mmCIF file of C-alpha atoms and ligand atoms in Angstrom:
data_model
loop_
_atom_site.group_PDB
_atom_site.id
_atom_site.type_symbol
_atom_site.label_atom_id
_atom_site.label_comp_id
_atom_site.label_asym_id
_atom_site.label_seq_id
_atom_site.Cartn_x
_atom_site.Cartn_y
_atom_site.Cartn_z
ATOM 1 C CA UNK A 1 167.770 3.275 98.961
ATOM 2 C CA UNK A 2 164.953 3.577 101.457
ATOM 3 C CA UNK A 3 166.575 3.825 104.897
ATOM 4 C CA UNK A 4 164.330 1.182 106.349
ATOM 5 C CA UNK A 5 164.704 -1.356 103.525
ATOM 6 C CA UNK A 6 167.201 -3.773 105.065
ATOM 7 C CA UNK A 7 165.077 -4.304 108.132
ATOM 8 C CA UNK A 8 162.135 -5.410 106.008
ATOM 9 C CA UNK A 9 163.701 -7.587 103.351
ATOM 10 C CA UNK A 10 166.010 -9.918 105.241
ATOM 11 C CA UNK A 11 165.858 -12.342 108.125
ATOM 12 C CA UNK A 12 166.248 -10.987 111.604
ATOM 13 C CA UNK A 13 169.974 -11.521 112.417
ATOM 14 C CA UNK A 14 170.781 -14.770 114.193
ATOM 15 C CA UNK A 15 167.369 -16.279 113.439
ATOM 16 C CA UNK A 16 165.265 -17.854 110.737
ATOM 17 C CA UNK A 17 162.463 -15.337 111.272
ATOM 18 C CA UNK A 18 161.595 -13.559 108.023
ATOM 19 C CA UNK A 19 160.826 -9.876 108.348
ATOM 20 C CA UNK A 20 157.699 -9.092 106.387
ATOM 21 C CA UNK A 21 157.796 -7.179 103.112
ATOM 22 C CA UNK A 22 156.194 -3.920 104.189
ATOM 23 C CA UNK A 23 155.974 -1.526 101.218
ATOM 24 C CA UNK A 24 157.790 1.806 101.522
ATOM 25 C CA UNK A 25 154.626 3.862 101.731
ATOM 26 C CA UNK A 26 153.450 1.877 104.751
ATOM 27 C CA UNK A 27 156.556 2.645 106.761
ATOM 28 C CA UNK A 28 156.169 5.593 109.078
ATOM 29 C CA UNK A 29 159.401 7.559 109.459
ATOM 30 C CA UNK A 30 161.283 6.993 112.647
ATOM 31 C CA UNK A 31 162.393 10.550 112.373
ATOM 32 C CA UNK A 32 158.767 11.286 113.138
ATOM 33 C CA UNK A 33 158.882 12.057 116.842
ATOM 34 C CA UNK A 34 155.233 11.115 117.202
ATOM 35 C CA UNK A 35 155.935 7.486 116.458
ATOM 36 C CA UNK A 36 158.545 7.351 119.195
ATOM 37 C CA UNK A 37 156.378 9.262 121.617
ATOM 38 C CA UNK A 38 153.532 6.943 120.943
ATOM 39 C CA UNK A 39 155.620 3.888 121.645
ATOM 40 C CA UNK A 40 156.889 5.470 124.820
ATOM 41 C CA UNK A 41 153.356 6.208 125.882
ATOM 42 C CA UNK A 42 152.232 2.690 125.109
ATOM 43 C CA UNK A 43 154.974 1.341 127.287
ATOM 44 C CA UNK A 44 154.253 3.837 130.026
ATOM 45 C CA UNK A 45 150.589 2.840 130.031
ATOM 46 C CA UNK A 46 151.708 -0.681 130.974
ATOM 47 C CA UNK A 47 148.690 -2.095 129.253
ATOM 48 C CA UNK A 48 148.975 -5.846 128.562
ATOM 49 C CA UNK A 49 150.409 -5.338 125.137
ATOM 50 C CA UNK A 50 152.446 -7.339 122.654
ATOM 51 C CA UNK A 51 155.265 -5.093 123.831
ATOM 52 C CA UNK A 52 155.165 -6.863 127.212
ATOM 53 C CA UNK A 53 158.477 -8.029 128.637
ATOM 54 C CA UNK A 54 157.519 -11.694 128.451
ATOM 55 C CA UNK A 55 157.003 -11.771 124.690
ATOM 56 C CA UNK A 56 160.015 -12.553 122.563
ATOM 57 C CA UNK A 57 160.083 -11.471 118.960
ATOM 58 C CA UNK A 58 159.380 -14.982 117.609
ATOM 59 C CA UNK A 59 156.323 -15.442 119.768
ATOM 60 C CA UNK A 60 155.429 -11.832 119.293
ATOM 61 C CA UNK A 61 155.117 -12.256 115.550
ATOM 62 C CA UNK A 62 152.437 -14.903 115.760
ATOM 63 C CA UNK A 63 150.744 -13.110 118.633
ATOM 64 C CA UNK A 64 150.633 -9.918 116.658
ATOM 65 C CA UNK A 65 149.252 -11.699 113.634
ATOM 66 C CA UNK A 66 146.471 -13.231 115.727
ATOM 67 C CA UNK A 67 143.140 -11.458 115.946
ATOM 68 C CA UNK A 68 143.579 -11.050 119.687
ATOM 69 C CA UNK A 69 147.064 -9.580 119.327
ATOM 70 C CA UNK A 70 146.015 -7.138 116.635
ATOM 71 C CA UNK A 71 142.973 -6.137 118.652
ATOM 72 C CA UNK A 72 145.108 -5.405 121.686
ATOM 73 C CA UNK A 73 147.588 -3.471 119.608
ATOM 74 C CA UNK A 74 144.878 -1.331 118.085
ATOM 75 C CA UNK A 75 143.204 -0.771 121.429
ATOM 76 C CA UNK A 76 146.512 0.229 122.959
ATOM 77 C CA UNK A 77 147.197 2.583 120.073
ATOM 78 C CA UNK A 78 143.752 4.105 120.459
ATOM 79 C CA UNK A 79 144.291 4.694 124.177
ATOM 80 C CA UNK A 80 147.733 6.145 123.574
ATOM 81 C CA UNK A 81 146.374 8.426 120.862
ATOM 82 C CA UNK A 82 143.652 9.630 123.182
ATOM 83 C CA UNK A 83 146.167 10.440 125.883
ATOM 84 C CA UNK A 84 148.413 12.174 123.343
ATOM 85 C CA UNK A 85 145.414 13.875 121.710
ATOM 86 C CA UNK A 86 146.537 12.455 118.400
ATOM 87 C CA UNK A 87 144.171 11.553 115.637
ATOM 88 C CA UNK A 88 145.784 8.650 113.899
ATOM 89 C CA UNK A 89 146.253 5.280 115.600
ATOM 90 C CA UNK A 90 147.554 3.896 112.304
ATOM 91 C CA UNK A 91 150.878 5.487 113.085
ATOM 92 C CA UNK A 92 151.546 2.405 115.153
ATOM 93 C CA UNK A 93 151.430 0.096 112.193
ATOM 94 C CA UNK A 94 153.568 -2.981 112.083
ATOM 95 C CA UNK A 95 156.911 -2.295 110.446
ATOM 96 C CA UNK A 96 158.265 -5.745 109.847
ATOM 97 C CA UNK A 97 155.977 -7.879 111.949
ATOM 98 C CA UNK A 98 158.410 -8.361 114.777
ATOM 99 C CA UNK A 99 157.629 -7.187 118.258
ATOM 100 C CA UNK A 100 159.623 -7.412 121.463
ATOM 101 C CA UNK A 101 163.257 -6.450 121.787
ATOM 102 C CA UNK A 102 164.943 -9.073 119.612
ATOM 103 C CA UNK A 103 168.681 -8.808 120.149
ATOM 104 C CA UNK A 104 168.473 -5.405 121.784
ATOM 105 C CA UNK A 105 168.296 -4.755 125.505
ATOM 106 C CA UNK A 106 166.216 -1.607 126.010
ATOM 107 C CA UNK A 107 162.895 -0.834 124.366
ATOM 108 C CA UNK A 108 162.529 2.024 121.823
ATOM 109 C CA UNK A 109 165.798 3.703 120.705
ATOM 110 C CA UNK A 110 168.952 1.920 121.823
ATOM 111 C CA UNK A 111 171.636 4.582 121.953
ATOM 112 C CA UNK A 112 175.117 3.785 120.713
ATOM 113 C CA UNK A 113 178.256 5.858 120.155
ATOM 114 C CA UNK A 114 180.889 5.333 117.453
ATOM 115 C CA UNK A 115 184.358 6.874 117.881
ATOM 116 C CA UNK A 116 186.210 7.206 114.549
ATOM 117 C CA UNK A 117 189.901 7.761 115.261
ATOM 118 C CA UNK A 118 191.903 8.885 112.245
ATOM 119 C CA UNK A 119 195.463 9.796 111.222
ATOM 120 C CA UNK A 120 197.255 10.281 107.890
ATOM 121 C CA UNK A 121 199.078 7.308 106.390
ATOM 122 C CA UNK A 122 202.854 7.945 106.395
ATOM 123 C CA UNK A 123 205.779 6.300 104.624
ATOM 124 C CA UNK A 124 209.046 5.208 106.297
ATOM 125 C CA UNK A 125 210.407 8.768 106.197
ATOM 126 C CA UNK A 126 207.329 10.273 107.825
ATOM 127 C CA UNK A 127 205.804 11.790 104.692
ATOM 128 C CA UNK A 128 202.123 11.523 103.932
ATOM 129 C CA UNK A 129 201.253 8.798 101.423
ATOM 130 C CA UNK A 130 199.082 9.881 98.519
ATOM 131 C CA UNK A 131 196.925 7.635 96.373
ATOM 132 C CA UNK A 132 198.425 7.207 92.858
ATOM 133 C CA UNK A 133 195.083 7.727 91.091
ATOM 134 C CA UNK A 134 193.178 10.293 93.160
ATOM 135 C CA UNK A 135 196.428 11.980 94.270
ATOM 136 C CA UNK A 136 194.845 12.582 97.636
ATOM 137 C CA UNK A 137 196.411 11.768 101.005
ATOM 138 C CA UNK A 138 195.303 8.469 102.462
ATOM 139 C CA UNK A 139 193.518 8.530 105.797
ATOM 140 C CA UNK A 140 193.633 5.610 108.231
ATOM 141 C CA UNK A 141 191.178 4.738 110.962
ATOM 142 C CA UNK A 142 191.116 2.267 113.837
ATOM 143 C CA UNK A 143 188.948 -0.699 112.800
ATOM 144 C CA UNK A 144 187.895 -3.642 114.927
ATOM 145 C CA UNK A 145 186.668 -7.084 113.886
ATOM 146 C CA UNK A 146 183.507 -7.852 115.824
ATOM 147 C CA UNK A 147 183.382 -11.105 117.772
ATOM 148 C CA UNK A 148 179.657 -11.595 117.221
ATOM 149 C CA UNK A 149 179.192 -11.078 113.496
ATOM 150 C CA UNK A 150 182.807 -11.277 112.340
ATOM 151 C CA UNK A 151 182.457 -7.976 110.461
ATOM 152 C CA UNK A 152 184.967 -5.136 110.511
ATOM 153 C CA UNK A 153 183.521 -2.058 112.181
ATOM 154 C CA UNK A 154 184.112 1.106 114.150
ATOM 155 C CA UNK A 155 184.838 0.391 117.828
ATOM 156 C CA UNK A 156 181.416 1.556 118.959
ATOM 157 C CA UNK A 157 179.169 0.481 121.778
ATOM 158 C CA UNK A 158 176.035 1.167 123.725
ATOM 159 C CA UNK A 159 175.589 4.213 125.938
ATOM 160 C CA UNK A 160 175.181 3.032 129.543
ATOM 161 C CA UNK A 161 172.210 4.426 131.489
ATOM 162 C CA UNK A 162 173.037 7.946 132.636
ATOM 163 C CA UNK A 163 176.329 8.012 130.746
ATOM 164 C CA UNK A 164 177.442 11.028 128.692
ATOM 165 C CA UNK A 165 178.067 10.279 125.009
ATOM 166 C CA UNK A 166 181.582 11.724 125.320
ATOM 167 C CA UNK A 167 182.300 9.149 128.038
ATOM 168 C CA UNK A 168 180.866 6.278 125.978
ATOM 169 C CA UNK A 169 183.044 7.227 123.000
ATOM 170 C CA UNK A 170 186.192 7.085 125.129
ATOM 171 C CA UNK A 171 185.161 4.016 127.110
ATOM 172 C CA UNK A 172 184.223 1.919 124.072
ATOM 173 C CA UNK A 173 187.411 2.837 122.233
ATOM 174 C CA UNK A 174 189.384 1.888 125.360
ATOM 175 C CA UNK A 175 187.568 -1.432 125.792
ATOM 176 C CA UNK A 176 187.567 -2.611 122.172
ATOM 177 C CA UNK A 177 190.723 -1.066 120.688
ATOM 178 C CA UNK A 178 192.968 -0.956 123.785
ATOM 179 C CA UNK A 179 191.623 -3.832 125.860
ATOM 180 C CA UNK A 180 191.181 -1.594 128.891
ATOM 181 C CA UNK A 181 189.074 -4.181 130.742
ATOM 182 C CA UNK A 182 192.088 -6.500 130.992
ATOM 183 C CA UNK A 183 194.459 -3.911 132.458
ATOM 184 C CA UNK A 184 195.769 -3.507 135.999
ATOM 185 C CA UNK A 185 194.778 -0.500 138.055
ATOM 186 C CA UNK A 186 198.016 1.374 137.309
ATOM 187 C CA UNK A 187 197.791 0.581 133.598
ATOM 188 C CA UNK A 188 194.169 1.743 133.553
ATOM 189 C CA UNK A 189 195.167 5.114 135.002
ATOM 190 C CA UNK A 190 197.814 5.551 132.318
ATOM 191 C CA UNK A 191 195.374 4.478 129.617
ATOM 192 C CA UNK A 192 192.771 6.945 130.843
ATOM 193 C CA UNK A 193 195.294 9.771 130.470
ATOM 194 C CA UNK A 194 196.122 8.651 126.924
ATOM 195 C CA UNK A 195 192.464 8.413 126.011
ATOM 196 C CA UNK A 196 191.764 11.815 127.485
ATOM 197 C CA UNK A 197 194.538 13.324 125.363
ATOM 198 C CA UNK A 198 193.291 11.573 122.227
ATOM 199 C CA UNK A 199 189.679 12.488 122.699
ATOM 200 C CA UNK A 200 190.437 16.136 123.524
ATOM 201 C CA UNK A 201 191.761 16.570 119.995
ATOM 202 C CA UNK A 202 189.954 18.248 117.184
ATOM 203 C CA UNK A 203 186.701 16.368 116.517
ATOM 204 C CA UNK A 204 183.353 16.686 114.786
ATOM 205 C CA UNK A 205 180.026 14.863 114.812
ATOM 206 C CA UNK A 206 179.799 12.753 111.664
ATOM 207 C CA UNK A 207 176.309 11.348 112.140
ATOM 208 C CA UNK A 208 173.565 11.376 114.713
ATOM 209 C CA UNK A 209 170.381 9.366 114.303
ATOM 210 C CA UNK A 210 168.644 6.144 113.329
ATOM 211 C CA UNK A 211 170.873 3.252 112.329
ATOM 212 C CA UNK A 212 169.929 0.285 110.145
ATOM 213 C CA UNK A 213 170.854 -2.676 112.328
ATOM 214 C CA UNK A 214 168.997 -5.469 114.131
ATOM 215 C CA UNK A 215 165.636 -4.069 115.035
ATOM 216 C CA UNK A 216 162.027 -4.871 115.694
ATOM 217 C CA UNK A 217 158.975 -2.722 115.834
ATOM 218 C CA UNK A 218 159.720 -1.858 119.445
ATOM 219 C CA UNK A 219 163.486 -1.678 119.703
ATOM 220 C CA UNK A 220 165.943 -0.129 117.270
ATOM 221 C CA UNK A 221 169.380 1.462 117.123
ATOM 222 C CA UNK A 222 170.507 5.033 116.943
ATOM 223 C CA UNK A 223 174.050 6.269 117.121
ATOM 224 C CA UNK A 224 176.288 9.296 117.351
ATOM 225 C CA UNK A 225 179.496 8.888 115.351
ATOM 226 C CA UNK A 226 182.333 11.324 116.127
ATOM 227 C CA UNK A 227 185.618 11.730 114.279
ATOM 228 C CA UNK A 228 188.741 12.347 116.389
ATOM 229 C CA UNK A 229 191.573 13.282 114.072
ATOM 230 C CA UNK A 230 195.258 13.463 114.915
ATOM 231 C CA UNK A 231 196.764 15.738 112.254
ATOM 232 C CA UNK A 232 200.392 15.082 113.196
ATOM 233 C CA UNK A 233 199.825 11.466 114.210
ATOM 234 C CA UNK A 234 201.929 11.960 117.361
ATOM 235 C CA UNK A 235 199.256 10.803 119.797
ATOM 236 C CA UNK A 236 197.763 8.101 117.575
ATOM 237 C CA UNK A 237 201.136 6.577 116.585
ATOM 238 C CA UNK A 238 201.936 5.852 120.226
ATOM 239 C CA UNK A 239 198.693 3.985 120.817
ATOM 240 C CA UNK A 240 199.225 0.387 121.877
ATOM 241 C CA UNK A 241 196.280 -1.139 120.004
ATOM 242 C CA UNK A 242 194.994 -4.369 121.541
ATOM 243 C CA UNK A 243 191.628 -5.966 120.814
ATOM 244 C CA UNK A 244 189.339 -6.470 123.789
ATOM 245 C CA UNK A 245 185.730 -6.975 124.873
ATOM 246 C CA UNK A 246 183.458 -7.202 121.746
ATOM 247 C CA UNK A 247 186.485 -7.091 119.393
ATOM 248 C CA UNK A 248 188.653 -10.003 118.332
ATOM 249 C CA UNK A 249 191.051 -7.953 116.171
ATOM 250 C CA UNK A 250 192.050 -4.315 115.904
ATOM 251 C CA UNK A 251 194.226 -2.482 113.370
ATOM 252 C CA UNK A 252 194.792 0.736 111.454
ATOM 253 C CA UNK A 253 192.984 0.433 108.121
ATOM 254 C CA UNK A 254 193.385 2.572 104.983
ATOM 255 C CA UNK A 255 190.246 4.498 104.075
ATOM 256 C CA UNK A 256 188.896 3.602 100.603
ATOM 257 C CA UNK A 257 185.582 2.842 98.958
ATOM 258 C CA UNK A 258 186.572 -0.846 99.097
ATOM 259 C CA UNK A 259 185.780 -0.951 102.820
ATOM 260 C CA UNK A 260 182.949 -3.274 103.783
ATOM 261 C CA UNK A 261 181.906 -2.490 107.322
ATOM 262 C CA UNK A 262 178.913 -3.335 109.495
ATOM 263 C CA UNK A 263 175.746 -1.203 109.710
ATOM 264 C CA UNK A 264 176.275 2.235 108.093
ATOM 265 C CA UNK A 265 179.867 2.486 109.212
ATOM 266 C CA UNK A 266 181.314 2.709 105.665
ATOM 267 C CA UNK A 267 179.123 5.741 105.009
ATOM 268 C CA UNK A 268 180.404 7.428 108.177
ATOM 269 C CA UNK A 269 183.997 6.789 107.071
ATOM 270 C CA UNK A 270 183.272 8.112 103.576
ATOM 271 C CA UNK A 271 181.906 11.302 105.079
ATOM 272 C CA UNK A 272 185.039 11.731 107.203
ATOM 273 C CA UNK A 273 187.290 11.145 104.155
ATOM 274 C CA UNK A 274 185.408 13.650 102.014
ATOM 275 C CA UNK A 275 185.248 16.244 104.774
ATOM 276 C CA UNK A 276 189.003 15.995 105.303
ATOM 277 C CA UNK A 277 189.778 15.976 101.572
ATOM 278 C CA UNK A 278 191.292 12.498 101.825
ATOM 279 C CA UNK A 279 191.336 9.720 99.260
ATOM 280 C CA UNK A 280 188.084 7.764 99.019
ATOM 281 C CA UNK A 281 187.676 6.321 95.529
ATOM 282 C CA UNK A 282 189.592 6.050 92.273
ATOM 283 C CA UNK A 283 186.861 7.950 90.431
ATOM 284 C CA UNK A 284 187.589 11.531 89.411
ATOM 285 C CA UNK A 285 184.526 12.882 91.133
ATOM 286 C CA UNK A 286 183.741 10.786 94.211
ATOM 287 C CA UNK A 287 180.622 12.754 95.059
ATOM 288 C CA UNK A 288 179.152 12.142 91.574
ATOM 289 C CA UNK A 289 179.540 8.390 91.728
ATOM 290 C CA UNK A 290 176.995 5.916 92.983
ATOM 291 C CA UNK A 291 178.339 3.402 95.474
HETATM 292 C C1 LIG B 301 176.483 -0.698 115.831
HETATM 293 O O1 LIG B 301 176.796 -1.567 116.889
HETATM 294 C C2 LIG B 301 176.738 0.694 116.371
HETATM 295 O O2 LIG B 301 177.058 1.597 115.342
HETATM 296 C C3 LIG B 301 177.870 0.454 117.333
HETATM 297 O O3 LIG B 301 179.103 0.448 116.643
HETATM 298 C C4 LIG B 301 177.630 -0.943 117.846
HETATM 299 C C5 LIG B 301 176.999 -0.977 119.199
HETATM 300 O O4 LIG B 301 176.714 -2.285 119.594
HETATM 301 P P1 LIG B 301 177.731 -3.232 120.345
HETATM 302 O O5 LIG B 301 179.084 -3.064 119.720
HETATM 303 O O6 LIG B 301 177.754 -2.819 121.792
HETATM 304 O O7 LIG B 301 177.199 -4.603 120.151
HETATM 305 O O8 LIG B 301 175.192 -0.838 115.461
HETATM 306 MG MG1 LIG B 302 181.740 -2.513 123.528
HETATM 307 MG MG1 LIG B 303 180.923 -2.667 120.351
#
């Protein structure tokens, strides 16, 4: 599936605004640094553009479709290309006809971080539970149910300005899976120690990059997902899970291909399961199957 498909074929979340059906070949890759640089430059030029703070995505759509809007966009692109010494203003083509920030706060990439905390599923006697069909050990991860969209997800959140990703990963897990914002000062200190211990464990970066989620031409998501795994389960088992902030529920969930999570979160979890040799699907060759 084309990575940018969802953003072009459905309504913008929480609205009745249809995203236009831009064909694949007309979509410039967001991995293309030039596109991002160009947008940055356009914003830095502070030319009266459709990217202006006052335009919302709804209004922006009609503005952009107007002759005046398109003219300004092209002129801005031309100026930006001149300043970047780039040849092709077409790189700033309209992706799905929506301009402005939509649901997102910052312009251009909105950085998020997704902590994936895992442990092995155990039975009453402390032995690992294996799946009867795949015969692989079953992994569990901490899932939250989002308040806004009601979907199950990883307890991720946005990177605050100037914040290190490693801090965001800990902070968001604390806020959404341990309700840290509701704790007293003493409890917060204790919680910080627990989180520090958890997040100092063995970990690896699962994914880093563009994320299909609410987006417009000018504001989109990118994330860094990191897996923190507790092999013995000692630290994770003691965790007093309590939903907070963006989360209305939190629980340990078995990892399988039946998971339906928001954004690309199921793919992140699949990658963790396969990397750790855990159960994912009932098929004999999970990597050969199409999901
Ligand atoms: C997802 O939304 C990201 O992967 C991350 O989990 C989350 C960040 O947004 P908020 O939870 O702060 O709304 O796209
Ligand atoms: Mg949050
Ligand atoms: Mg969140």
